Short mmCIF file of C-alpha atoms and ligand atoms in Angstrom, two decimals:
data_model
loop_
_atom_site.label_atom_id
_atom_site.label_comp_id
_atom_site.label_asym_id
_atom_site.label_seq_id
_atom_site.Cartn_x
_atom_site.Cartn_y
_atom_site.Cartn_z
CA MET A 17 -0.14 0.47 -0.15
CA ALA A 18 3.02 2.35 -0.97
CA SER A 19 -0.48 5.15 -1.49
CA ARG A 20 -0.80 6.11 1.92
CA GLY A 21 2.11 7.75 2.88
CA LYS A 22 4.32 8.18 6.17
CA PHE A 23 5.71 10.77 8.51
CA SER A 24 9.45 11.21 8.21
CA GLY A 25 10.05 10.50 11.25
CA ARG A 26 10.14 11.54 14.67
CA ILE A 27 9.71 14.89 14.88
CA GLY A 28 7.74 14.67 12.00
CA PHE A 29 5.06 12.46 13.87
CA ILE A 30 5.52 14.53 17.09
CA ALA A 31 4.94 17.93 14.79
CA ALA A 32 2.08 16.35 13.38
CA ALA A 33 0.36 14.88 16.43
CA ALA A 34 1.29 17.55 18.20
CA GLY A 35 -0.32 20.51 15.95
CA SER A 36 -3.47 18.21 15.94
CA ALA A 37 -3.43 18.37 19.90
CA VAL A 38 -2.44 21.89 19.92
CA GLY A 39 -5.70 24.03 18.85
CA LEU A 40 -8.42 25.69 19.85
CA GLY A 41 -9.05 23.50 22.81
CA ASN A 42 -5.59 24.81 24.35
CA ILE A 43 -6.21 28.83 23.80
CA TRP A 44 -10.09 29.47 23.73
CA ARG A 45 -11.44 26.42 25.53
CA PHE A 46 -9.10 25.82 28.65
CA PRO A 47 -9.09 29.15 29.43
CA TYR A 48 -12.89 29.79 29.73
CA GLU A 49 -13.34 26.03 31.26
CA THR A 50 -10.32 27.17 33.57
CA GLY A 51 -12.10 30.96 34.57
CA GLU A 52 -15.59 29.42 34.84
CA ASN A 53 -14.25 26.34 37.15
CA GLY A 54 -12.46 28.21 39.77
CA GLY A 55 -9.03 28.63 38.29
CA ALA A 56 -5.86 27.03 39.78
CA ALA A 57 -7.96 24.26 41.56
CA PHE A 58 -9.63 23.28 37.92
CA LEU A 59 -6.01 23.50 36.41
CA LEU A 60 -4.47 20.99 38.77
CA ILE A 61 -7.25 18.46 38.50
CA TYR A 62 -6.53 18.80 34.89
CA LEU A 63 -2.79 18.20 34.95
CA ILE A 64 -3.55 15.20 37.30
CA CYS A 65 -5.91 13.92 34.57
CA MET A 66 -3.45 14.14 31.63
CA VAL A 67 -1.14 12.28 33.13
CA LEU A 68 -2.87 9.35 34.86
CA ILE A 69 -5.64 9.13 32.12
CA GLY A 70 -4.73 11.16 28.93
CA PHE A 71 -1.30 10.32 28.18
CA PRO A 72 -1.84 6.29 28.59
CA VAL A 73 -4.87 6.86 26.27
CA MET A 74 -2.66 7.99 23.97
CA VAL A 75 0.09 5.44 23.92
CA GLY A 76 -3.20 3.41 23.21
CA GLU A 77 -4.26 4.56 20.13
CA ILE A 78 -0.87 5.58 18.74
CA SER A 79 -0.02 1.75 19.28
CA ILE A 80 -3.16 0.65 17.69
CA GLY A 81 -2.48 2.67 14.69
CA ARG A 82 0.90 1.35 14.71
CA ASN A 83 0.31 -1.76 15.08
CA THR A 84 -2.32 -1.99 11.79
CA GLN A 85 -0.74 0.81 9.83
CA LEU A 86 -4.67 1.18 8.91
CA ASN A 87 -7.32 3.76 9.37
CA ALA A 88 -9.56 4.10 12.29
CA PHE A 89 -12.05 1.70 11.13
CA GLY A 90 -9.45 -0.98 9.53
CA ALA A 91 -7.50 -0.87 12.39
CA TYR A 92 -9.96 -1.94 14.99
CA LYS A 93 -11.30 -4.48 12.31
CA LYS A 94 -7.79 -5.65 11.85
CA ILE A 95 -7.27 -6.74 15.61
CA GLY A 96 -10.81 -7.05 16.86
CA GLY A 97 -13.22 -8.36 13.90
CA ALA A 98 -16.07 -6.55 12.21
CA LYS A 99 -18.12 -5.49 15.89
CA TRP A 100 -14.85 -3.68 16.92
CA GLY A 101 -15.19 -2.16 13.77
CA LEU A 102 -18.24 -0.27 14.92
CA LEU A 103 -15.87 1.44 17.70
CA GLY A 104 -13.55 2.63 14.17
CA TYR A 105 -16.95 3.72 12.95
CA TRP A 106 -17.69 5.71 15.80
CA GLY A 107 -14.56 7.26 15.82
CA ILE A 108 -14.94 8.46 11.65
CA ILE A 109 -18.48 10.03 12.39
CA SER A 110 -17.46 11.88 15.90
CA ALA A 111 -14.40 13.68 13.65
CA ILE A 112 -17.15 14.45 10.88
CA MET A 113 -19.67 15.90 13.48
CA PHE A 114 -16.38 17.47 15.81
CA LEU A 115 -15.17 19.30 12.67
CA SER A 116 -18.08 20.60 11.64
CA VAL A 117 -18.91 22.80 14.79
CA TYR A 118 -14.75 22.86 15.09
CA ASN A 119 -14.57 24.90 11.89
CA VAL A 120 -17.58 27.15 12.68
CA ILE A 121 -15.44 28.31 15.63
CA ALA A 122 -12.52 28.11 13.84
CA GLY A 123 -14.09 30.44 11.33
CA TRP A 124 -14.50 33.32 14.27
CA ALA A 125 -11.39 33.34 14.74
CA PHE A 126 -10.51 33.70 10.89
CA ALA A 127 -13.18 36.53 11.44
CA TYR A 128 -11.41 38.36 14.35
CA PHE A 129 -7.48 37.77 12.87
CA ILE A 130 -9.00 39.85 9.79
CA GLN A 131 -11.01 42.33 11.63
CA MET A 132 -8.34 43.15 13.99
CA THR A 133 -5.63 43.55 10.70
CA ASN A 134 -8.27 45.92 9.13
CA GLY A 135 -9.22 47.97 11.83
CA VAL A 136 -12.65 47.10 12.39
CA LEU A 137 -12.87 45.04 15.61
CA ILE A 138 -10.33 47.93 17.01
CA ASN A 139 -12.92 50.85 16.40
CA THR A 140 -15.79 48.88 18.03
CA ASP A 141 -17.05 50.36 20.94
CA ASN A 142 -19.04 47.47 22.27
CA PHE A 143 -17.35 44.55 22.14
CA ASP A 144 -20.02 42.02 23.78
CA ALA A 145 -22.32 43.68 21.13
CA HIS A 146 -19.71 43.17 18.35
CA PHE A 147 -19.55 39.82 19.11
CA THR A 148 -22.84 38.86 19.36
CA SER A 149 -23.91 40.25 15.75
CA GLN A 150 -20.37 38.62 14.35
CA ILE A 151 -21.38 35.07 15.24
CA SER A 152 -25.05 35.65 13.71
CA ASP A 153 -24.36 37.03 10.69
CA VAL A 154 -24.72 34.51 8.33
CA THR A 155 -22.88 36.10 5.15
CA ASP A 156 -19.89 36.42 7.40
CA LEU A 157 -19.79 32.69 9.00
CA PHE A 158 -20.32 31.21 5.63
CA PHE A 159 -17.58 32.70 4.32
CA TYR A 160 -14.88 32.48 6.93
CA SER A 161 -16.15 28.80 7.87
CA LEU A 162 -15.91 28.12 3.99
CA GLY A 163 -12.54 29.88 4.15
CA PHE A 164 -11.37 27.78 6.53
CA MET A 165 -12.23 24.49 5.33
CA VAL A 166 -10.98 25.57 2.09
CA LEU A 167 -7.21 25.90 3.85
CA THR A 168 -7.80 22.96 5.70
CA ALA A 169 -8.75 20.59 2.93
CA VAL A 170 -5.76 22.05 0.50
CA ILE A 171 -3.55 21.02 3.13
CA VAL A 172 -4.67 17.21 3.79
CA SER A 173 -5.13 16.96 -0.16
CA ARG A 174 -1.56 17.21 -0.18
CA GLY A 175 -0.78 14.30 1.87
CA VAL A 176 0.59 13.10 5.18
CA LYS A 177 4.20 14.27 4.51
CA LYS A 178 3.79 17.24 2.28
CA GLY A 179 0.72 18.59 3.48
CA ILE A 180 -0.01 17.88 7.08
CA GLU A 181 3.72 17.45 8.71
CA SER A 182 5.31 20.10 6.68
CA ALA A 183 2.46 22.93 7.53
CA SER A 184 2.67 21.28 11.39
CA ARG A 185 6.75 21.86 11.40
CA ILE A 186 6.19 25.75 10.33
CA LEU A 187 2.85 26.72 12.28
CA MET A 188 3.99 25.43 15.24
CA PRO A 189 6.93 26.67 16.31
CA ALA A 190 5.19 30.03 15.29
CA LEU A 191 2.59 29.64 17.41
CA PHE A 192 5.26 28.97 20.22
CA ILE A 193 7.24 32.16 19.12
CA MET A 194 3.77 34.00 19.45
CA LEU A 195 2.58 32.85 22.49
CA ILE A 196 5.64 33.80 24.56
CA GLY A 197 6.18 37.38 23.11
CA LEU A 198 2.20 37.72 24.01
CA ILE A 199 3.11 36.57 27.66
CA LEU A 200 5.93 38.34 28.73
CA TYR A 201 4.04 41.22 27.15
CA SER A 202 0.93 40.60 29.54
CA PHE A 203 3.18 40.43 32.67
CA THR A 204 4.05 44.18 32.13
CA LEU A 205 0.37 45.38 32.81
CA ASP A 206 -0.80 46.87 36.26
CA ASN A 207 -3.11 43.89 38.40
CA ALA A 208 -1.23 40.98 36.20
CA MET A 209 -0.23 39.31 39.19
CA GLU A 210 -3.98 39.24 40.44
CA GLY A 211 -4.72 36.77 37.42
CA ILE A 212 -1.34 34.80 38.03
CA LYS A 213 -2.89 34.34 41.80
CA PHE A 214 -6.25 32.95 40.66
CA TYR A 215 -4.37 30.83 38.08
CA LEU A 216 -1.69 29.25 40.27
CA ILE A 217 -2.35 29.36 43.89
CA PRO A 218 -5.57 26.49 44.09
CA ASP A 219 -8.21 26.75 46.31
CA LEU A 220 -9.15 23.10 46.96
CA SER A 221 -12.75 24.47 48.50
CA LYS A 222 -13.74 25.05 45.09
CA VAL A 223 -13.61 21.42 43.41
CA THR A 224 -16.79 19.66 42.82
CA LEU A 225 -17.77 16.41 40.66
CA SER A 226 -18.44 18.93 38.04
CA THR A 227 -14.85 20.22 38.22
CA ILE A 228 -13.61 16.30 37.72
CA TYR A 229 -15.48 15.73 34.88
CA ASN A 230 -15.30 19.09 33.22
CA ALA A 231 -11.56 18.77 33.64
CA LEU A 232 -11.25 15.28 32.23
CA GLY A 233 -13.15 16.29 28.99
CA GLN A 234 -11.25 19.39 28.73
CA ALA A 235 -8.36 16.57 28.82
CA PHE A 236 -10.09 14.80 26.19
CA PHE A 237 -10.68 17.22 23.62
CA SER A 238 -7.11 19.05 24.18
CA LEU A 239 -5.23 15.65 23.42
CA SER A 240 -7.46 15.05 20.42
CA LEU A 241 -8.44 11.57 22.25
CA GLY A 242 -11.76 9.48 21.93
CA MET A 243 -12.32 9.60 18.05
CA ALA A 244 -9.39 7.84 17.02
CA ALA A 245 -7.56 10.40 15.82
CA LEU A 246 -4.33 9.21 17.15
CA VAL A 247 -5.25 5.67 15.88
CA THR A 248 -5.12 7.30 12.52
CA PHE A 249 -2.24 9.28 12.68
CA GLY A 250 -0.02 6.72 14.73
CA SER A 251 -0.69 4.57 11.22
CA TYR A 252 1.82 6.73 9.73
CA ILE A 253 4.80 5.96 11.64
CA SER A 254 7.34 3.14 11.64
CA LYS A 255 8.28 0.33 13.81
CA LYS A 256 11.14 2.43 14.77
CA GLU A 257 9.73 5.08 16.49
CA ASN A 258 9.39 5.20 20.21
CA ILE A 259 5.74 5.61 20.85
CA VAL A 260 6.44 6.01 24.74
CA THR A 261 8.62 9.45 24.15
CA SER A 262 7.05 10.53 21.34
CA ALA A 263 3.48 10.33 23.29
CA ALA A 264 4.88 11.95 26.13
CA LEU A 265 6.54 14.93 24.25
CA VAL A 266 2.96 15.40 22.42
CA THR A 267 1.28 15.49 26.16
CA VAL A 268 3.83 17.72 27.47
CA THR A 269 3.59 20.18 24.36
CA ASP A 270 -0.11 20.39 24.50
CA THR A 271 -0.06 20.77 27.92
CA THR A 272 2.33 23.11 27.68
CA VAL A 273 0.64 25.24 25.10
CA ALA A 274 -3.11 24.87 27.50
CA PHE A 275 -0.87 25.96 30.74
CA LEU A 276 0.86 29.32 28.83
CA ALA A 277 -2.61 30.53 26.88
CA GLY A 278 -3.83 30.80 30.68
CA LEU A 279 -0.67 32.40 31.73
CA LEU A 280 -1.70 34.90 29.14
CA ILE A 281 -5.33 35.29 29.16
CA PHE A 282 -5.82 35.64 33.09
CA PRO A 283 -3.31 38.15 33.49
CA LEU A 284 -5.03 40.28 30.88
CA VAL A 285 -8.39 39.70 32.46
CA PHE A 286 -7.02 40.94 35.73
CA SER A 287 -5.55 44.25 34.74
CA GLN A 288 -8.98 44.87 33.54
CA GLY A 289 -10.82 43.54 36.82
CA LEU A 290 -12.74 41.68 34.37
CA SER A 291 -14.37 38.69 35.47
CA PRO A 292 -12.64 35.19 34.13
CA SER A 293 -15.63 33.13 33.98
CA ALA A 294 -17.42 34.58 30.69
CA GLY A 295 -17.45 31.76 29.35
CA PRO A 296 -17.05 30.54 25.73
CA GLY A 297 -17.05 34.63 24.73
CA LEU A 298 -13.59 35.01 26.93
CA VAL A 299 -11.04 35.16 23.96
CA PHE A 300 -13.55 36.76 21.80
CA VAL A 301 -15.50 39.33 24.29
CA VAL A 302 -12.83 40.51 26.81
CA LEU A 303 -9.71 40.19 24.56
CA PRO A 304 -10.42 42.22 21.82
CA GLY A 305 -11.77 45.34 24.56
CA ILE A 306 -8.04 44.49 26.58
CA PHE A 307 -6.27 45.05 23.39
CA ALA A 308 -8.51 47.78 22.03
CA SER A 309 -7.04 49.78 25.60
CA LEU A 310 -3.71 48.71 25.01
CA GLY A 311 -2.89 51.79 22.55
CA VAL A 312 -0.82 51.82 19.36
CA LEU A 313 -0.08 48.74 20.08
CA GLY A 314 -3.34 47.40 20.48
CA PRO A 315 -3.87 45.96 17.30
CA ILE A 316 -0.70 44.61 16.61
CA ILE A 317 -0.85 42.53 19.80
CA GLY A 318 -4.45 41.68 18.70
CA ALA A 319 -3.58 40.35 15.14
CA VAL A 320 -0.43 38.28 16.83
CA PHE A 321 -3.51 36.78 19.44
CA PHE A 322 -6.06 36.11 16.46
CA LEU A 323 -3.75 34.23 13.99
CA LEU A 324 -1.90 32.39 16.74
CA LEU A 325 -5.66 30.98 17.24
CA CYS A 326 -5.95 29.94 13.29
CA PHE A 327 -2.57 28.30 13.56
CA ALA A 328 -3.74 26.16 16.30
CA ALA A 329 -7.04 25.58 14.73
CA LEU A 330 -5.67 25.13 11.57
CA THR A 331 -3.18 22.00 12.84
CA SER A 332 -6.02 20.44 14.62
CA THR A 333 -9.20 20.78 11.90
CA ILE A 334 -6.30 18.85 9.21
CA SER A 335 -5.91 15.61 11.50
CA LEU A 336 -9.79 15.75 11.77
CA LEU A 337 -10.35 15.74 8.59
CA GLU A 338 -7.51 13.06 7.77
CA ILE A 339 -9.43 10.27 9.96
CA PRO A 340 -12.22 10.00 7.29
CA VAL A 341 -10.24 10.63 4.46
CA SER A 342 -7.25 8.14 5.72
CA TYR A 343 -10.55 5.69 5.78
CA LEU A 344 -11.97 6.36 2.53
CA VAL A 345 -8.88 5.83 0.38
CA ASP A 346 -7.84 2.85 2.76
CA GLU A 347 -10.55 1.20 2.21
CA LYS A 348 -12.24 2.18 -0.81
CA GLY A 349 -9.62 3.03 -2.80
CA TYR A 350 -10.52 6.07 -3.75
CA SER A 351 -7.83 9.21 -4.77
CA ARG A 352 -7.01 11.40 -2.06
CA LYS A 353 -7.72 14.59 -3.85
CA LYS A 354 -11.65 13.34 -4.46
CA VAL A 355 -12.15 11.94 -1.32
CA VAL A 356 -10.66 14.90 0.62
CA ILE A 357 -13.36 17.22 -2.00
CA PHE A 358 -16.30 15.48 -0.85
CA THR A 359 -15.69 14.76 2.74
CA ALA A 360 -14.90 18.60 3.14
CA THR A 361 -17.78 19.51 1.34
CA LEU A 362 -20.16 17.15 3.55
CA VAL A 363 -18.45 18.61 6.92
CA PHE A 364 -19.43 21.83 5.69
CA ILE A 365 -22.48 21.05 4.61
CA ILE A 366 -23.33 19.15 8.22
CA GLY A 367 -22.46 22.34 10.20
CA ILE A 368 -24.35 24.42 8.77
CA PRO A 369 -26.98 24.47 11.44
CA SER A 370 -24.04 24.72 13.79
CA MET A 371 -23.52 28.08 11.88
CA LEU A 372 -26.32 29.49 11.96
CA SER A 373 -26.81 28.71 15.86
CA TYR A 374 -26.24 31.78 17.60
CA GLY A 375 -29.17 33.86 16.78
CA ALA A 376 -29.07 33.28 12.60
CA VAL A 377 -31.78 30.95 12.59
CA ASP A 378 -33.89 30.95 15.54
CA TYR A 379 -34.96 26.93 15.68
CA PHE A 380 -31.42 25.97 15.38
CA THR A 381 -30.35 28.78 18.62
CA ASN A 382 -33.15 27.94 20.74
CA PHE A 383 -32.89 24.17 19.66
CA THR A 384 -33.56 22.02 23.22
CA PHE A 385 -33.00 22.86 26.61
CA TYR A 386 -31.47 20.40 29.26
CA GLU A 387 -28.97 21.00 32.14
CA GLY A 388 -31.18 24.06 33.15
CA LYS A 389 -30.86 26.01 29.94
CA VAL A 390 -31.45 26.29 26.42
CA LYS A 391 -28.94 24.61 24.45
CA ASN A 392 -28.21 25.53 20.42
CA VAL A 393 -27.20 23.09 17.86
CA LEU A 394 -23.78 23.54 18.01
CA ASP A 395 -23.95 22.67 21.81
CA VAL A 396 -25.65 19.82 21.32
CA VAL A 397 -23.09 18.39 19.05
CA PHE A 398 -20.58 19.52 21.45
CA ASP A 399 -21.96 17.89 24.11
CA ILE A 400 -22.62 14.37 22.38
CA PHE A 401 -19.34 14.50 20.52
CA SER A 402 -17.13 15.81 22.73
CA ASP A 403 -18.21 16.13 26.59
CA VAL A 404 -19.48 12.53 26.62
CA GLY A 405 -18.45 10.57 23.39
CA LEU A 406 -14.23 11.91 23.42
CA PRO A 407 -14.38 10.03 27.27
CA LEU A 408 -16.70 6.82 25.90
CA GLY A 409 -14.51 6.15 23.05
CA GLY A 410 -11.37 6.43 25.50
CA PHE A 411 -13.24 4.48 27.75
CA LEU A 412 -14.26 1.80 24.76
CA MET A 413 -10.67 1.59 23.41
CA THR A 414 -9.12 0.37 27.48
CA ILE A 415 -11.76 -1.92 27.06
CA PHE A 416 -10.55 -3.14 23.85
CA ILE A 417 -6.90 -3.68 24.42
CA ALA A 418 -7.54 -5.24 28.02
CA THR A 419 -10.08 -7.82 26.68
CA LYS A 420 -9.30 -8.00 22.82
CA TRP A 421 -6.20 -6.82 21.78
CA LYS A 422 -4.50 -7.83 25.02
CA LYS A 423 -1.84 -6.21 27.47
CA ALA A 424 0.82 -8.76 26.49
CA ASN A 425 0.36 -7.83 22.36
CA PHE A 426 -0.02 -4.23 23.50
CA ASN A 427 3.30 -4.30 25.36
CA ASP A 428 4.78 -6.22 22.55
CA GLU A 429 4.00 -3.52 19.77
CA LEU A 430 5.33 -0.84 22.67
CA GLU A 431 9.05 -2.61 22.96
CA GLU A 432 9.32 -1.91 18.90
CA GLY A 433 11.57 0.68 18.80
CA ASN A 434 11.83 1.20 22.31
CA PRO A 435 13.88 -1.62 24.15
CA GLY A 436 13.84 -2.60 26.99
CA TYR A 437 10.12 -1.28 27.37
CA ASN A 438 9.41 -4.46 28.79
CA GLY A 439 9.79 -5.07 32.52
CA SER A 440 10.32 -1.23 32.86
CA LEU A 441 8.14 0.95 35.42
CA ILE A 442 7.21 3.36 32.54
CA GLN A 443 5.41 -0.27 31.28
CA LYS A 444 3.53 -1.29 34.30
CA TYR A 445 2.05 2.27 34.82
CA LEU A 446 0.36 1.96 31.58
CA ASN A 447 -0.56 -1.50 32.07
CA PHE A 448 -2.08 -0.37 35.54
CA SER A 449 -3.37 2.75 33.93
CA LEU A 450 -5.03 0.79 31.12
CA SER A 451 -6.10 -2.25 32.34
CA TYR A 452 -7.82 -0.79 35.92
CA PHE A 453 -7.57 2.78 36.77
CA ALA A 454 -8.57 4.14 33.39
CA PRO A 455 -11.91 1.78 32.15
CA ILE A 456 -13.29 2.12 36.04
CA PHE A 457 -12.74 5.75 35.87
CA LEU A 458 -13.77 6.67 32.23
CA GLY A 459 -16.72 4.43 32.68
CA LEU A 460 -18.25 6.17 35.66
CA MET A 461 -17.56 9.69 34.65
CA PHE A 462 -19.12 8.80 31.05
CA VAL A 463 -22.51 7.46 33.41
CA VAL A 464 -22.06 10.77 35.90
CA THR A 465 -22.14 12.92 32.93
CA VAL A 466 -24.78 11.45 31.20
CA LEU A 467 -26.91 11.21 34.06
CA LYS A 468 -26.07 14.98 35.04
CA LYS A 469 -26.33 16.70 31.40
CA PHE A 470 -28.96 15.03 29.67
CA PHE A 471 -31.39 14.14 33.27
CA GLU A 472 -30.22 16.32 35.31
CA ILE A 473 -29.72 13.49 38.00
CA ASP A 474 -26.63 13.96 40.72
CA ILE A 475 -25.45 10.51 41.76
CA PHE A 476 -22.63 11.95 44.32
N1 LIG B 29 -7.08 18.58 20.38
C1 LIG B 29 -7.77 19.57 19.35
C2 LIG B 29 -7.79 20.96 20.48
O1 LIG B 29 -7.61 20.93 21.27
C3 LIG B 29 -9.16 19.11 19.20
C4 LIG B 29 -9.36 17.76 18.04
C5 LIG B 29 -9.80 17.04 19.33
C6 LIG B 29 -8.85 17.36 17.05
C7 LIG B 29 -10.17 15.69 18.69
C8 LIG B 29 -8.38 16.11 16.72
C9 LIG B 29 -9.37 15.23 17.74
O2 LIG B 29 -8.51 22.12 19.98
#
C-alpha cells in the first residue's frame, strides 16, 4: 500500500500529533473552562487527568494505529473483527461531527483575525454586541468558515508528509514564539499578579464533581483523544519510532501550550478588572476589549493573538479531516484528492445548522433544553461528540486493549522501537492505567456525565 504515506520520522510525527492536540481546545476553551471552574483548582485536576488518563490513552491509540498501519475502522477491525470495527466507525463519525462545529469556531477566529488587521474590531465600542452580531452574521459566518474548510482541505489533499507534516512544522514553532511574546507583554500590565494568583494558587474547596468531569472532558478534547485521531496518525509512523517518548512529548507540548494560554489570558483579564468566567466569549469579547485599550500596540498584539488561534485551529482541523479521509482512501481505494473534496464538502454542509445557531436562525438557536439551559445545535453536537463522546471513545478503547488485543500484544507493540520497555516501570504504569484505572474512571465519568447533563440526576 505505497500510497498511504508516512511521516518522515520522529520529529515529523511529533509535530503533526502536537499540531492536532494544540488547538482551539488550548487557547479558546481551556482558559474559559478554567475561569468558570475556579482557576487554579481546575488546573491542578486537569494536570492530574493528563498524567493518569490522557497520556496512557494516547499511547494506547497510537500503538493500535502503528500496529495495524490502517485507518480507524480498518485498525479496530483487523485486530478485533467486524464488531470492534464499529468503534472505528464511531471515531470516524465523531470526527465528522466534531469537525463540523470546530470549523465554525475556527471561522470566528479567522473573522477576528481579519477584523483585527483591518481595524474593524479596534474601532468597536461595544465588544459584547460586536461578538453577538458577528456570530449571527450569516454572510460572514459562511465566508470565514468556508475559507477555513478550504484551507484545511488544501493541506490534507497534499498528503501526510507534504501537507500535514510540513504545515505543522512551520505553524507549531510560530505559535510558540507568538505565545511567549504575548505573555511577556501581559506580565508588564498593572494587576497582572492578581490573574496569576487566580490561576496558580488553588482553592481546593472549589472542587466539585463537575470540576472533575469538566477537567477530564477538557483533557480529552485537548489531547485529541477518544475519536481515533491518533490511531490514524499512529498508522503513518514506522516500527522504529519510540511511541512512549513521542506520546510523552506530545502530551507535554499540549499541556504547556494550554498552561501558557492561561498565563497569557488571566493577567490580561485581571489587569482590566474583568471576570474570568465569561464563558465561550472570553477570548472573543474580553480580549479584543483589552487589546483596544492598549494604545497603538493594541491592534498588532490583537492580530498576532488571533493569528495564533487560527494556526492552532488549522493544525487540528487537518487532523480531524484526515480521519475520514484516511478511511475512504484505505478501505475504498478512492484518490486522496477526490475524497478530500467530498469529505470537506460534507462536513461543511453538516456544520451549517451549527453555524446558524447563534442567533441567525431561531430554530437552531433555541434548539432544545437540558442541563437547566437552552441549548443551540452547536452546543448539542459538542455535548454529544465531545463532552460525552470523547471519554466514551477512550473508555471503549481501553476495554478493547484489555479484552481483545490483550496486554501482551500491546506491550510487544511498544517494545518495538523502544527496546527494554518490557519489564520497565513505565510498562507497569501504562498497563495498570489502561487495564484498571482508566476504564473504571472513564466508565464512571461517562455515566455521571450523561445522567447529569441529560437527566439532571446527581448521583454523588
Ligand atoms: N485537540 C484539538 C484542540 O485542542 C481538538 C481535536 C480533538 C482535534 C480531537 C482532533 C481530534 O483543539
